[in-house]
Coordinates of C-alpha atoms in Angstrom, one line a residue:
Chain A
X12 CA 14.3 -9.4 15.0
X13 CA 17.7 -11.1 15.9
X14 CA 20.7 -9.8 17.7
X15 CA 22.7 -10.5 14.9
X16 CA 24.1 -7.5 13.0
X17 CA 25.5 -8.1 9.3
X18 CA 28.8 -7.4 8.8
X19 CA 31.5 -8.1 5.7
X20 CA 33.8 -10.7 5.4
X21 CA 37.0 -9.9 7.8
X22 CA 39.1 -7.7 5.8
X23 CA 42.1 -10.1 6.1
X24 CA 40.4 -13.0 4.5
X25 CA 39.0 -11.0 1.4
X26 CA 41.4 -10.4 -1.6
X27 CA 41.2 -9.0 -5.0
X28 CA 43.1 -9.1 -8.2
X29 CA 42.6 -6.1 -10.8
X30 CA 43.5 -5.7 -14.7
X31 CA 43.7 -2.6 -16.5
X32 CA 40.0 -2.8 -17.1
X33 CA 38.9 -3.0 -13.6
X34 CA 41.7 -1.2 -11.5
X35 CA 40.1 2.4 -11.8
X36 CA 37.1 1.2 -9.7
X37 CA 39.5 -0.2 -7.3
X38 CA 41.9 2.7 -7.0
X39 CA 38.9 4.9 -6.7
X40 CA 37.5 2.9 -4.0
X41 CA 41.1 3.1 -2.1
X42 CA 40.2 6.8 -2.2
X43 CA 36.8 6.0 -0.7
X44 CA 34.9 7.1 -3.9
X45 CA 32.4 4.9 -5.7
X46 CA 32.9 5.3 -9.3
X47 CA 31.4 2.8 -12.1
X48 CA 32.5 2.3 -15.8
X49 CA 30.7 4.4 -18.3
X50 CA 31.1 3.9 -22.1
X51 CA 32.9 7.5 -23.2
X52 CA 31.4 7.2 -26.4
X53 CA 27.4 6.2 -25.8
X54 CA 27.2 6.8 -22.2
X55 CA 26.2 3.1 -21.6
X56 CA 27.2 2.0 -17.9
X57 CA 28.6 -1.7 -17.1
X58 CA 29.8 -3.3 -14.1
X59 CA 31.8 -5.2 -13.7
X60 CA 34.1 -3.2 -16.1
X61 CA 34.9 -5.1 -19.4
X62 CA 37.0 -4.4 -22.3
X63 CA 34.3 -3.2 -24.7
X64 CA 30.9 -1.6 -24.3
X65 CA 28.4 -4.2 -25.0
X66 CA 26.1 -1.8 -26.8
X67 CA 28.3 0.2 -29.0
X68 CA 32.0 -2.2 -28.7
X69 CA 33.8 1.1 -27.8
X70 CA 36.9 0.7 -25.6
X71 CA 36.8 4.1 -24.3
X72 CA 36.0 4.3 -20.8
X73 CA 35.0 6.9 -18.2
X74 CA 34.5 6.5 -14.3
X75 CA 32.2 9.0 -13.2
X76 CA 31.8 9.5 -9.5
X77 CA 28.3 8.3 -8.0
X78 CA 26.3 9.5 -5.4
X79 CA 27.1 6.3 -3.6
X80 CA 23.5 5.7 -2.8
X81 CA 21.8 2.5 -4.0
X82 CA 18.8 0.6 -3.5
X83 CA 18.5 -3.5 -2.7
X84 CA 17.6 -5.3 -5.6
X85 CA 17.8 -8.6 -4.0
X86 CA 19.8 -10.4 -1.2
X87 CA 20.6 -13.6 0.8
X88 CA 21.3 -13.9 4.1
X89 CA 24.2 -16.3 4.4
X90 CA 25.0 -18.1 7.3
X91 CA 28.5 -19.2 7.5
X92 CA 31.5 -18.9 5.3
X93 CA 34.5 -21.7 4.9
X94 CA 36.5 -21.0 7.8
X95 CA 34.2 -18.5 9.4
X96 CA 31.1 -21.2 10.6
X97 CA 29.5 -18.5 13.0
X98 CA 29.5 -15.6 10.7
X99 CA 26.4 -14.0 9.2
X100 CA 26.9 -11.8 5.8
X101 CA 24.2 -10.2 3.7
X102 CA 25.1 -10.8 0.0
X103 CA 23.5 -8.4 -1.8
X104 CA 22.7 -7.0 -5.5
X105 CA 22.9 -3.2 -5.5
X106 CA 21.1 -0.9 -8.1
X107 CA 23.6 2.2 -8.3
X108 CA 22.0 5.2 -8.2
X109 CA 22.9 7.4 -11.5
X110 CA 24.6 4.3 -13.2
X111 CA 21.7 2.2 -14.2
X112 CA 21.5 -0.7 -15.5
X113 CA 24.9 -1.2 -13.7
X114 CA 24.7 -3.1 -10.3
X115 CA 27.0 -4.2 -7.7
X116 CA 27.3 -7.5 -5.9
X117 CA 28.3 -6.5 -2.2
X118 CA 27.1 -6.8 1.3
X119 CA 24.4 -4.9 3.4
X120 CA 26.1 -4.2 6.7
X121 CA 25.5 -2.6 10.1
X122 CA 22.0 -3.6 10.2
X123 CA 19.7 -6.8 11.6
X124 CA 19.6 -9.1 8.7
X125 CA 16.0 -9.6 9.4
X126 CA 15.5 -5.8 8.6
X127 CA 16.9 -6.0 5.1
X128 CA 14.4 -5.8 2.6
X129 CA 14.4 -5.5 -1.4
X130 CA 13.8 -1.8 -2.4
X131 CA 15.5 -0.3 0.9
X132 CA 17.9 2.8 0.3
X133 CA 21.4 2.1 1.3
X134 CA 24.4 4.0 0.9
X135 CA 28.3 3.2 0.7
X136 CA 30.9 2.9 3.0
X137 CA 34.3 1.4 2.5
X138 CA 35.7 -1.7 4.4
X139 CA 39.9 -2.1 4.4
X140 CA 40.6 -5.7 2.9
X141 CA 43.8 -7.2 1.8
X142 CA 46.9 -5.6 0.3
X143 CA 45.6 -2.0 1.3
X144 CA 42.6 -2.2 -1.2
X145 CA 38.9 -1.2 0.2
X146 CA 35.6 -2.9 -0.3
X147 CA 32.6 -0.8 -1.1
X148 CA 29.7 -2.1 1.0
X149 CA 26.3 -0.6 1.9
X150 CA 24.7 0.4 5.1
X151 CA 21.0 1.5 5.6
X152 CA 20.7 5.2 4.6
X153 CA 20.7 6.9 8.1
X154 CA 19.1 10.4 7.2
Chain B
X17 CA 2.9 -30.2 -38.2
X18 CA 6.5 -31.1 -37.3
X19 CA 7.3 -34.3 -36.1
X20 CA 10.7 -33.2 -34.5
X21 CA 14.1 -34.3 -35.4
X22 CA 14.1 -37.9 -34.9
X23 CA 17.2 -38.3 -36.9
X24 CA 19.4 -39.5 -33.9
X25 CA 18.4 -41.7 -31.1
X26 CA 19.8 -42.7 -27.5
X27 CA 20.4 -46.3 -27.3
X28 CA 22.2 -47.2 -24.5
X29 CA 22.6 -45.6 -20.7
X30 CA 24.8 -46.8 -18.0
X31 CA 25.9 -45.5 -14.4
X32 CA 27.9 -46.4 -11.5
X33 CA 26.6 -46.5 -8.2
X34 CA 26.0 -43.1 -6.2
X35 CA 28.3 -42.2 -3.4
X36 CA 28.0 -39.6 -0.7
X37 CA 31.1 -36.8 -1.1
X38 CA 34.3 -39.1 -0.6
X39 CA 32.8 -42.5 -1.0
X40 CA 33.8 -43.1 -4.5
X41 CA 37.3 -43.6 -3.5
X42 CA 39.6 -45.1 -4.5
X43 CA 38.3 -45.1 -7.7
X44 CA 39.8 -42.1 -10.1
X45 CA 37.4 -40.2 -12.4
X46 CA 38.8 -42.3 -15.4
X47 CA 37.5 -45.6 -13.6
X48 CA 34.1 -44.3 -12.7
X49 CA 33.7 -42.8 -16.4
X50 CA 34.8 -46.1 -17.8
X51 CA 32.6 -48.4 -15.8
X52 CA 29.6 -45.9 -16.9
X53 CA 30.8 -45.9 -20.5
X54 CA 30.8 -49.9 -20.5
X55 CA 27.4 -50.2 -18.8
X56 CA 26.1 -47.8 -21.3
X57 CA 27.7 -50.3 -24.1
X58 CA 26.2 -53.2 -22.6
X59 CA 22.7 -51.8 -22.2
X60 CA 23.0 -50.8 -26.0
X61 CA 24.5 -54.2 -27.0
X62 CA 27.7 -52.8 -28.7
X63 CA 31.1 -53.2 -28.2
X64 CA 33.1 -50.2 -26.6
X65 CA 35.4 -50.7 -29.7
X66 CA 32.2 -49.4 -31.6
X67 CA 32.6 -45.8 -30.0
X68 CA 34.1 -43.4 -32.5
X69 CA 32.8 -39.9 -30.7
X70 CA 32.8 -38.1 -27.7
X71 CA 30.4 -35.1 -27.0
X72 CA 30.9 -33.8 -23.7
X73 CA 29.7 -30.6 -21.7
X74 CA 31.2 -28.5 -19.1
X75 CA 34.4 -28.6 -20.8
X76 CA 35.0 -31.9 -20.3
X77 CA 35.5 -30.9 -16.9
X78 CA 34.7 -33.7 -14.2
X79 CA 33.3 -32.0 -11.1
X80 CA 35.2 -29.0 -9.7
X81 CA 39.1 -29.2 -10.7
X82 CA 39.0 -32.6 -12.2
X83 CA 38.9 -33.2 -15.9
X84 CA 37.9 -36.0 -18.5
X85 CA 40.0 -36.7 -21.6
X86 CA 39.3 -38.8 -24.6
X87 CA 42.7 -40.2 -25.0
X88 CA 42.6 -41.4 -21.5
X89 CA 39.2 -43.4 -22.2
X90 CA 40.8 -44.8 -25.5
X91 CA 43.8 -46.0 -24.0
X92 CA 42.3 -47.6 -20.8
X93 CA 39.1 -48.9 -22.7
X94 CA 40.7 -49.7 -26.0
X95 CA 38.7 -47.7 -28.5
X96 CA 40.5 -47.9 -31.7
X97 CA 39.9 -44.5 -33.5
X98 CA 37.5 -41.5 -32.7
X99 CA 36.4 -39.1 -35.5
X100 CA 35.0 -36.6 -33.2
X101 CA 35.8 -35.4 -29.6
X102 CA 34.2 -32.0 -28.5
X103 CA 32.9 -30.3 -25.4
X104 CA 30.0 -27.6 -25.1
X105 CA 31.4 -24.6 -23.1
X106 CA 30.9 -23.8 -19.5
X107 CA 29.1 -25.8 -16.8
X108 CA 26.5 -28.0 -15.7
X109 CA 23.9 -25.8 -18.2
X110 CA 25.2 -27.8 -21.0
X111 CA 24.0 -31.4 -19.7
X112 CA 20.9 -32.0 -22.0
X113 CA 22.6 -29.9 -24.9
X114 CA 25.5 -32.2 -25.1
X115 CA 23.0 -34.7 -27.1
X116 CA 22.5 -31.9 -29.4
X117 CA 26.4 -31.9 -29.7
X118 CA 26.6 -35.8 -30.4
X119 CA 23.6 -35.1 -32.9
X120 CA 25.5 -32.5 -34.8
X121 CA 28.8 -35.0 -35.0
X122 CA 26.3 -37.8 -36.2
X123 CA 24.1 -35.7 -38.6
X124 CA 27.4 -34.1 -40.2
X125 CA 28.6 -37.7 -40.9
X126 CA 31.8 -37.0 -38.3
X127 CA 30.9 -39.6 -36.2
X128 CA 28.4 -43.0 -35.7
X129 CA 28.2 -43.7 -32.1
X130 CA 28.7 -41.0 -29.7
X131 CA 29.0 -41.4 -25.9
X132 CA 28.4 -38.2 -23.5
X133 CA 29.6 -38.9 -20.0
X134 CA 30.0 -37.0 -16.8
X135 CA 32.1 -38.2 -13.8
X136 CA 31.6 -36.6 -10.6
X137 CA 34.2 -36.5 -7.3
X138 CA 34.3 -34.0 -4.8
X139 CA 37.2 -34.8 -2.6
X140 CA 39.5 -32.1 -4.2
X141 CA 36.7 -29.4 -4.2
X142 CA 32.9 -29.8 -3.0
X143 CA 30.3 -28.3 -5.1
X144 CA 29.1 -26.1 -1.9
X145 CA 31.9 -23.7 -1.6
X146 CA 33.2 -23.5 -5.3
X147 CA 33.1 -20.1 -5.7
X148 CA 34.6 -19.1 -2.5
X149 CA 37.6 -21.6 -3.2
X150 CA 38.4 -19.8 -6.7
X151 CA 41.6 -18.1 -6.7
X152 CA 40.7 -14.4 -6.9
X153 CA 40.7 -13.0 -10.4
X154 CA 39.7 -9.6 -11.7
X155 CA 36.4 -10.8 -12.5
X156 CA 35.4 -12.6 -9.6
X157 CA 36.7 -10.1 -7.5
X158 CA 33.4 -8.5 -8.3
X159 CA 31.5 -11.4 -6.6
X160 CA 33.6 -13.2 -4.3
X161 CA 33.9 -10.6 -1.6
X162 CA 30.1 -10.8 -0.9
X163 CA 30.6 -13.9 0.9
X164 CA 27.9 -15.9 -1.7
X165 CA 30.2 -18.8 -1.2
X166 CA 28.8 -21.3 -3.8
X167 CA 25.9 -21.6 -6.6
X168 CA 23.1 -22.2 -3.9
X169 CA 24.1 -19.0 -2.1
X170 CA 24.0 -17.1 -5.3
X171 CA 20.9 -18.7 -6.7
X172 CA 19.0 -17.9 -3.4
X173 CA 19.4 -14.3 -4.5
X174 CA 17.5 -15.1 -7.5
X175 CA 14.7 -17.0 -5.5
X176 CA 14.3 -14.0 -3.2
X177 CA 13.5 -11.6 -6.3
X178 CA 10.9 -14.4 -7.3
X179 CA 9.4 -13.9 -4.0
X180 CA 9.5 -10.6 -4.2
X181 CA 7.7 -10.0 -7.4
X182 CA 5.2 -12.5 -7.5
X183 CA 4.8 -13.5 -3.8
X184 CA 6.1 -16.7 -3.8
X185 CA 6.8 -18.5 -0.4
X186 CA 9.1 -21.2 0.9
X187 CA 6.2 -23.7 1.0
X188 CA 6.5 -23.8 -2.7
X189 CA 10.3 -24.8 -2.4
X190 CA 9.3 -27.3 0.4
X191 CA 6.7 -28.9 -2.0
X192 CA 9.5 -29.4 -4.7
X193 CA 11.9 -31.1 -2.2
X194 CA 9.3 -33.3 -0.3
X195 CA 7.5 -34.3 -3.8
X196 CA 11.2 -35.0 -5.1
X197 CA 12.1 -37.1 -1.9
X198 CA 8.8 -39.1 -2.3
X199 CA 9.9 -40.1 -5.8
X200 CA 13.2 -41.3 -4.4
X201 CA 11.9 -43.6 -1.8
X202 CA 11.7 -46.9 -3.9
X203 CA 14.6 -46.3 -5.8
X204 CA 17.5 -48.6 -4.9
X205 CA 20.3 -46.4 -5.9
X206 CA 18.9 -43.2 -4.2
X207 CA 21.0 -41.7 -1.4
X208 CA 17.9 -40.3 0.6
X209 CA 15.6 -43.1 1.4
X210 CA 13.6 -41.5 4.3
X211 CA 10.4 -39.1 3.7
X212 CA 10.9 -35.4 4.2
X213 CA 8.2 -33.8 6.5
X214 CA 7.0 -30.4 6.0
X215 CA 8.2 -29.8 9.6
X216 CA 11.7 -31.4 8.8
X217 CA 11.9 -29.0 5.9
X218 CA 11.0 -25.8 8.0
X219 CA 13.4 -27.1 10.9
X220 CA 16.4 -27.5 8.1
X221 CA 19.1 -25.2 8.7
X222 CA 19.1 -21.7 6.6
X223 CA 22.4 -21.9 4.7
X224 CA 21.4 -19.0 2.4
X225 CA 17.9 -17.7 3.4
X226 CA 15.5 -17.9 2.0
X227 CA 17.1 -21.4 1.1
X228 CA 17.4 -24.0 3.5
X229 CA 19.4 -27.7 3.6
X230 CA 16.8 -29.2 1.8
X231 CA 16.5 -26.8 -0.8
X232 CA 20.2 -27.6 -2.0
X233 CA 21.3 -30.5 -4.3
X234 CA 23.3 -33.2 -2.6
X235 CA 26.8 -33.5 -2.5
X236 CA 27.4 -36.9 -4.3
X237 CA 29.8 -38.7 -6.4
X238 CA 29.6 -41.3 -9.4
X239 CA 29.3 -41.2 -13.2
X240 CA 26.7 -41.7 -15.9
X241 CA 27.1 -42.3 -19.7
X242 CA 24.6 -41.8 -22.7
X243 CA 25.2 -43.4 -26.3
X244 CA 23.6 -41.5 -29.2
X245 CA 23.5 -42.7 -33.0
X246 CA 21.7 -42.3 -36.1
X247 CA 18.1 -43.9 -35.9
X248 CA 19.1 -46.2 -38.9
X249 CA 21.8 -47.5 -36.8
X250 CA 19.7 -47.4 -33.7
X251 CA 17.1 -50.3 -35.1
X252 CA 19.7 -53.0 -35.3
X253 CA 20.7 -52.8 -31.4
X254 CA 19.6 -54.4 -28.3
X255 CA 17.0 -51.6 -27.1
X256 CA 14.2 -50.1 -28.7
X257 CA 15.5 -46.7 -29.6
X258 CA 14.3 -43.7 -28.0
X259 CA 14.2 -40.9 -30.6
X260 CA 15.7 -37.2 -30.1
X261 CA 12.8 -35.3 -30.9
X262 CA 14.3 -31.7 -30.1
X263 CA 17.5 -30.6 -28.7
X264 CA 19.0 -27.1 -28.0
X265 CA 21.6 -25.2 -26.2
X266 CA 22.4 -21.6 -25.9
X267 CA 20.5 -18.8 -24.3
X268 CA 20.5 -15.0 -24.4
X269 CA 22.8 -12.5 -23.4
X270 CA 20.1 -10.9 -21.0
X271 CA 20.7 -13.9 -18.9
X272 CA 24.6 -14.3 -19.9
X273 CA 26.5 -15.4 -17.0
X274 CA 23.6 -15.3 -14.7
X275 CA 24.2 -15.3 -11.1
X276 CA 27.9 -14.8 -11.5
X277 CA 27.1 -11.1 -12.9
X278 CA 23.9 -10.4 -11.6
X279 CA 22.9 -8.0 -14.6
X280 CA 20.0 -9.5 -16.0
X281 CA 16.7 -7.3 -16.4
X282 CA 13.9 -8.0 -14.0
X283 CA 12.1 -10.3 -16.6
X284 CA 15.2 -12.7 -16.7
X285 CA 16.4 -12.2 -13.1
X286 CA 13.7 -14.3 -11.7
X287 CA 14.0 -16.8 -14.3
X288 CA 16.0 -19.9 -15.1
X289 CA 17.3 -18.4 -18.3
X290 CA 15.5 -21.3 -20.4
X291 CA 12.5 -19.6 -22.2
X292 CA 14.7 -19.2 -25.2
X293 CA 15.5 -22.9 -25.2
X294 CA 11.9 -23.8 -24.4
X295 CA 11.2 -21.7 -27.7
X296 CA 13.5 -23.6 -29.6
X297 CA 12.6 -27.1 -28.4
X298 CA 8.9 -26.4 -29.0
X299 CA 9.5 -24.9 -32.8
X300 CA 11.6 -28.0 -33.5
X301 CA 9.1 -30.4 -32.4
X302 CA 6.0 -28.9 -33.0
X303 CA 5.0 -29.5 -29.3
X304 CA 4.1 -27.5 -26.4
X305 CA 4.1 -28.0 -22.5
X306 CA 0.8 -29.6 -22.6
X307 CA 2.2 -32.6 -24.6
X308 CA 5.1 -33.1 -22.4
X309 CA 4.3 -36.2 -20.0
X310 CA 7.3 -36.2 -17.6
X311 CA 9.6 -33.4 -16.8
X312 CA 13.3 -33.7 -15.7
X313 CA 14.3 -30.4 -14.6
X314 CA 17.6 -29.6 -13.5
X315 CA 17.5 -29.0 -9.9
X316 CA 20.7 -28.1 -8.3
X317 CA 18.4 -25.7 -5.9
X318 CA 14.9 -26.2 -5.7
X319 CA 13.6 -22.7 -6.8
X320 CA 15.1 -23.5 -10.1
X321 CA 12.8 -25.9 -10.8
X322 CA 10.0 -23.7 -10.1
X323 CA 11.3 -21.2 -12.5
X324 CA 12.1 -23.6 -15.2
X325 CA 8.3 -24.8 -15.0
X326 CA 7.6 -21.1 -15.9
X327 CA 10.3 -20.9 -18.4
X328 CA 9.0 -24.2 -20.3
X329 CA 5.5 -23.0 -20.3
X330 CA 3.7 -25.5 -17.6
X331 CA 2.4 -22.4 -16.0
X332 CA 2.5 -18.6 -16.2
X333 CA 5.5 -16.6 -15.4
X334 CA 4.9 -15.9 -11.6
X335 CA 2.4 -18.6 -11.1
X336 CA 5.1 -21.3 -10.3
X337 CA 4.6 -21.3 -6.6
X338 CA 0.6 -22.0 -6.7
X339 CA 1.3 -24.2 -9.5
X340 CA 3.7 -26.7 -7.4
X341 CA 1.5 -26.1 -4.3
X342 CA -1.3 -27.5 -5.9
X343 CA 0.2 -30.7 -6.4
X344 CA 0.8 -30.4 -10.2
X345 CA 4.4 -32.0 -10.2
X346 CA 3.6 -35.0 -8.0
X347 CA 4.3 -38.5 -9.6
X348 CA 1.1 -39.3 -8.0
X349 CA -1.7 -37.3 -9.4
X350 CA 0.1 -34.4 -10.6
X351 CA -0.6 -32.9 -14.3
X352 CA 3.3 -32.8 -15.1
X353 CA 5.3 -35.5 -12.7
X354 CA 8.5 -33.6 -12.2
X355 CA 11.9 -35.3 -11.5
X356 CA 10.4 -38.9 -11.1
X357 CA 13.7 -40.2 -10.1
X358 CA 14.2 -38.2 -7.1
X359 CA 16.7 -35.8 -8.8
X360 CA 19.7 -34.3 -7.6
X361 CA 17.7 -33.2 -4.3
X362 CA 17.2 -36.9 -3.3
X363 CA 18.7 -39.6 -5.8
X364 CA 22.0 -38.3 -6.8
X365 CA 23.8 -35.3 -8.4
X366 CA 25.6 -36.1 -11.4
X367 CA 25.5 -32.8 -13.1
X368 CA 22.3 -33.3 -14.7
X369 CA 23.1 -36.9 -16.2
X370 CA 20.5 -38.5 -14.0
X371 CA 17.7 -36.7 -15.7
X372 CA 18.8 -37.9 -19.1
X373 CA 18.9 -41.4 -18.0
X374 CA 15.5 -41.2 -16.5
X375 CA 14.1 -39.3 -19.3
X376 CA 15.4 -42.5 -21.6
X377 CA 14.0 -45.0 -19.0
X378 CA 10.5 -43.1 -19.1
X379 CA 10.5 -43.4 -23.0
X380 CA 11.5 -46.9 -22.8
X381 CA 8.5 -47.6 -20.2
X382 CA 11.0 -49.0 -17.9
X383 CA 11.1 -46.3 -15.3
X384 CA 10.9 -47.6 -11.6
X385 CA 8.3 -44.4 -11.1
X386 CA 6.9 -45.0 -14.8
X387 CA 4.4 -42.5 -16.1
X388 CA 1.7 -44.6 -17.9
X389 CA 1.8 -44.0 -21.7
X390 CA 4.3 -41.4 -21.5
X391 CA 5.0 -40.2 -25.0
X392 CA 7.4 -37.3 -24.5
X393 CA 9.8 -36.6 -21.8
X394 CA 11.6 -33.1 -21.3
X395 CA 15.3 -33.1 -19.6
X396 CA 17.0 -29.7 -18.9
X397 CA 20.3 -28.4 -17.9
X398 CA 21.2 -26.4 -15.2
X399 CA 20.4 -22.5 -15.0
X400 CA 23.9 -21.2 -14.9
X401 CA 26.1 -19.3 -17.2
X402 CA 25.1 -19.9 -20.9
X403 CA 24.8 -22.5 -22.2
X404 CA 21.5 -23.8 -20.9
X405 CA 20.1 -26.5 -22.8
X406 CA 16.9 -28.6 -23.0
X407 CA 16.0 -32.1 -24.8
X408 CA 12.7 -33.8 -25.8
X409 CA 12.7 -37.6 -26.2
X410 CA 10.1 -39.3 -28.0
X411 CA 8.9 -42.8 -26.9
X412 CA 10.8 -45.7 -27.8
X413 CA 9.4 -47.4 -31.0

């Protein structure tokens, strides 16, 4: 146990950019909906969103809304970030419920970093970042 | 049984001194690389004017933001004509494979005397936070916000998965760091010359838990160059030629961009992505892991050494922890001495080139920590976005 609570990076320090293939993901996040890129022809999920489906090479995409739940696939407890020497963030790879094999690289937040374990159930929350965007991050499932 | 490729050989190696970050100023990248190239020519007993090919990796990048360029080398060193100049793509994963690019040029008749060089300075951008420093783009926007600021942070996530799947502990990573440090102690050029104790290791600052300071390679500067030519031409040169027995670069989509996308299925996620390279090297050479006498494994971060030991078949998948903790990788008494030069954890980090140089010295029989009667040396490129790569050299003859 420690008295540290894992947070995202401060929102004003986080910038993203988009292109036509990734923008639907970020627009949905702005509305606090977690979606993933799915091939509209064969149904294969892929993240990050890319121009072609790697299974069937289709360029047709759909963006189903997910449950927002996931499990921690792996993670690291990072101490310090350039310009933020005292911050502790948990960088994590999350298996997204309903979108396998797609994963999201994100943060586990609102938890003592010592209590994060592989396989734990987490749910999305959205954290404001620069330019009005929101970042999906994950906290322990509470219910 | 195959005797391996043996159509080209490494005939010269050269290097600058190694420096801590910032220490190589006011020299420039071209100057550092030029010194290494001239030293490699001297070692080979050729004139720099004999060089007619360049085979780079990492897109001819010199560290993080700097570039090398063949025309600069021709202008400053007086190389009259080149007939081949090319690079492998991506980053340090191609280091060992660049010798295969040189071989491709020589075997195809495109060039006769090919140099592979890397020069590294870290004043503009250090390795440790290279991912955090990139300008945001649509792809890294799915990585950068996580706070995984550098390659070590990213690979700590692979290490955690390996620990989860196989019960690997930090004691294994400690043994890799400690044994490499031991190998650096008697090397005049090594940056780290004091022994590392287990206590010091476990008191080391946690940078990206499960990895601490001593699991990270050093942020150093310098340059290393290697000269490859045909076995026929090699016979007339100063050194006994060191034959290229096998060399391969590439990899599978399941590994792909590796820790920059994290989409690898389980059997690749907790690996070093080198298993397809190992398969090709052993097919080319007719060798297997038990034939390798010394392994120079790309050690940007200690757990990746452990996972390469598994990828290359020195132990079974998942058994890397117990294998290294048994003392197997020690120079003194180990069954497969690893990074006898101290590696990037303790000698110097020049993006994989010191491993090739050490493999050459081991095969010449002139290494400072010489493995007695060594016949085959393995050198690998860094587990990273594809390509990854590997190289088997044979004893000089």
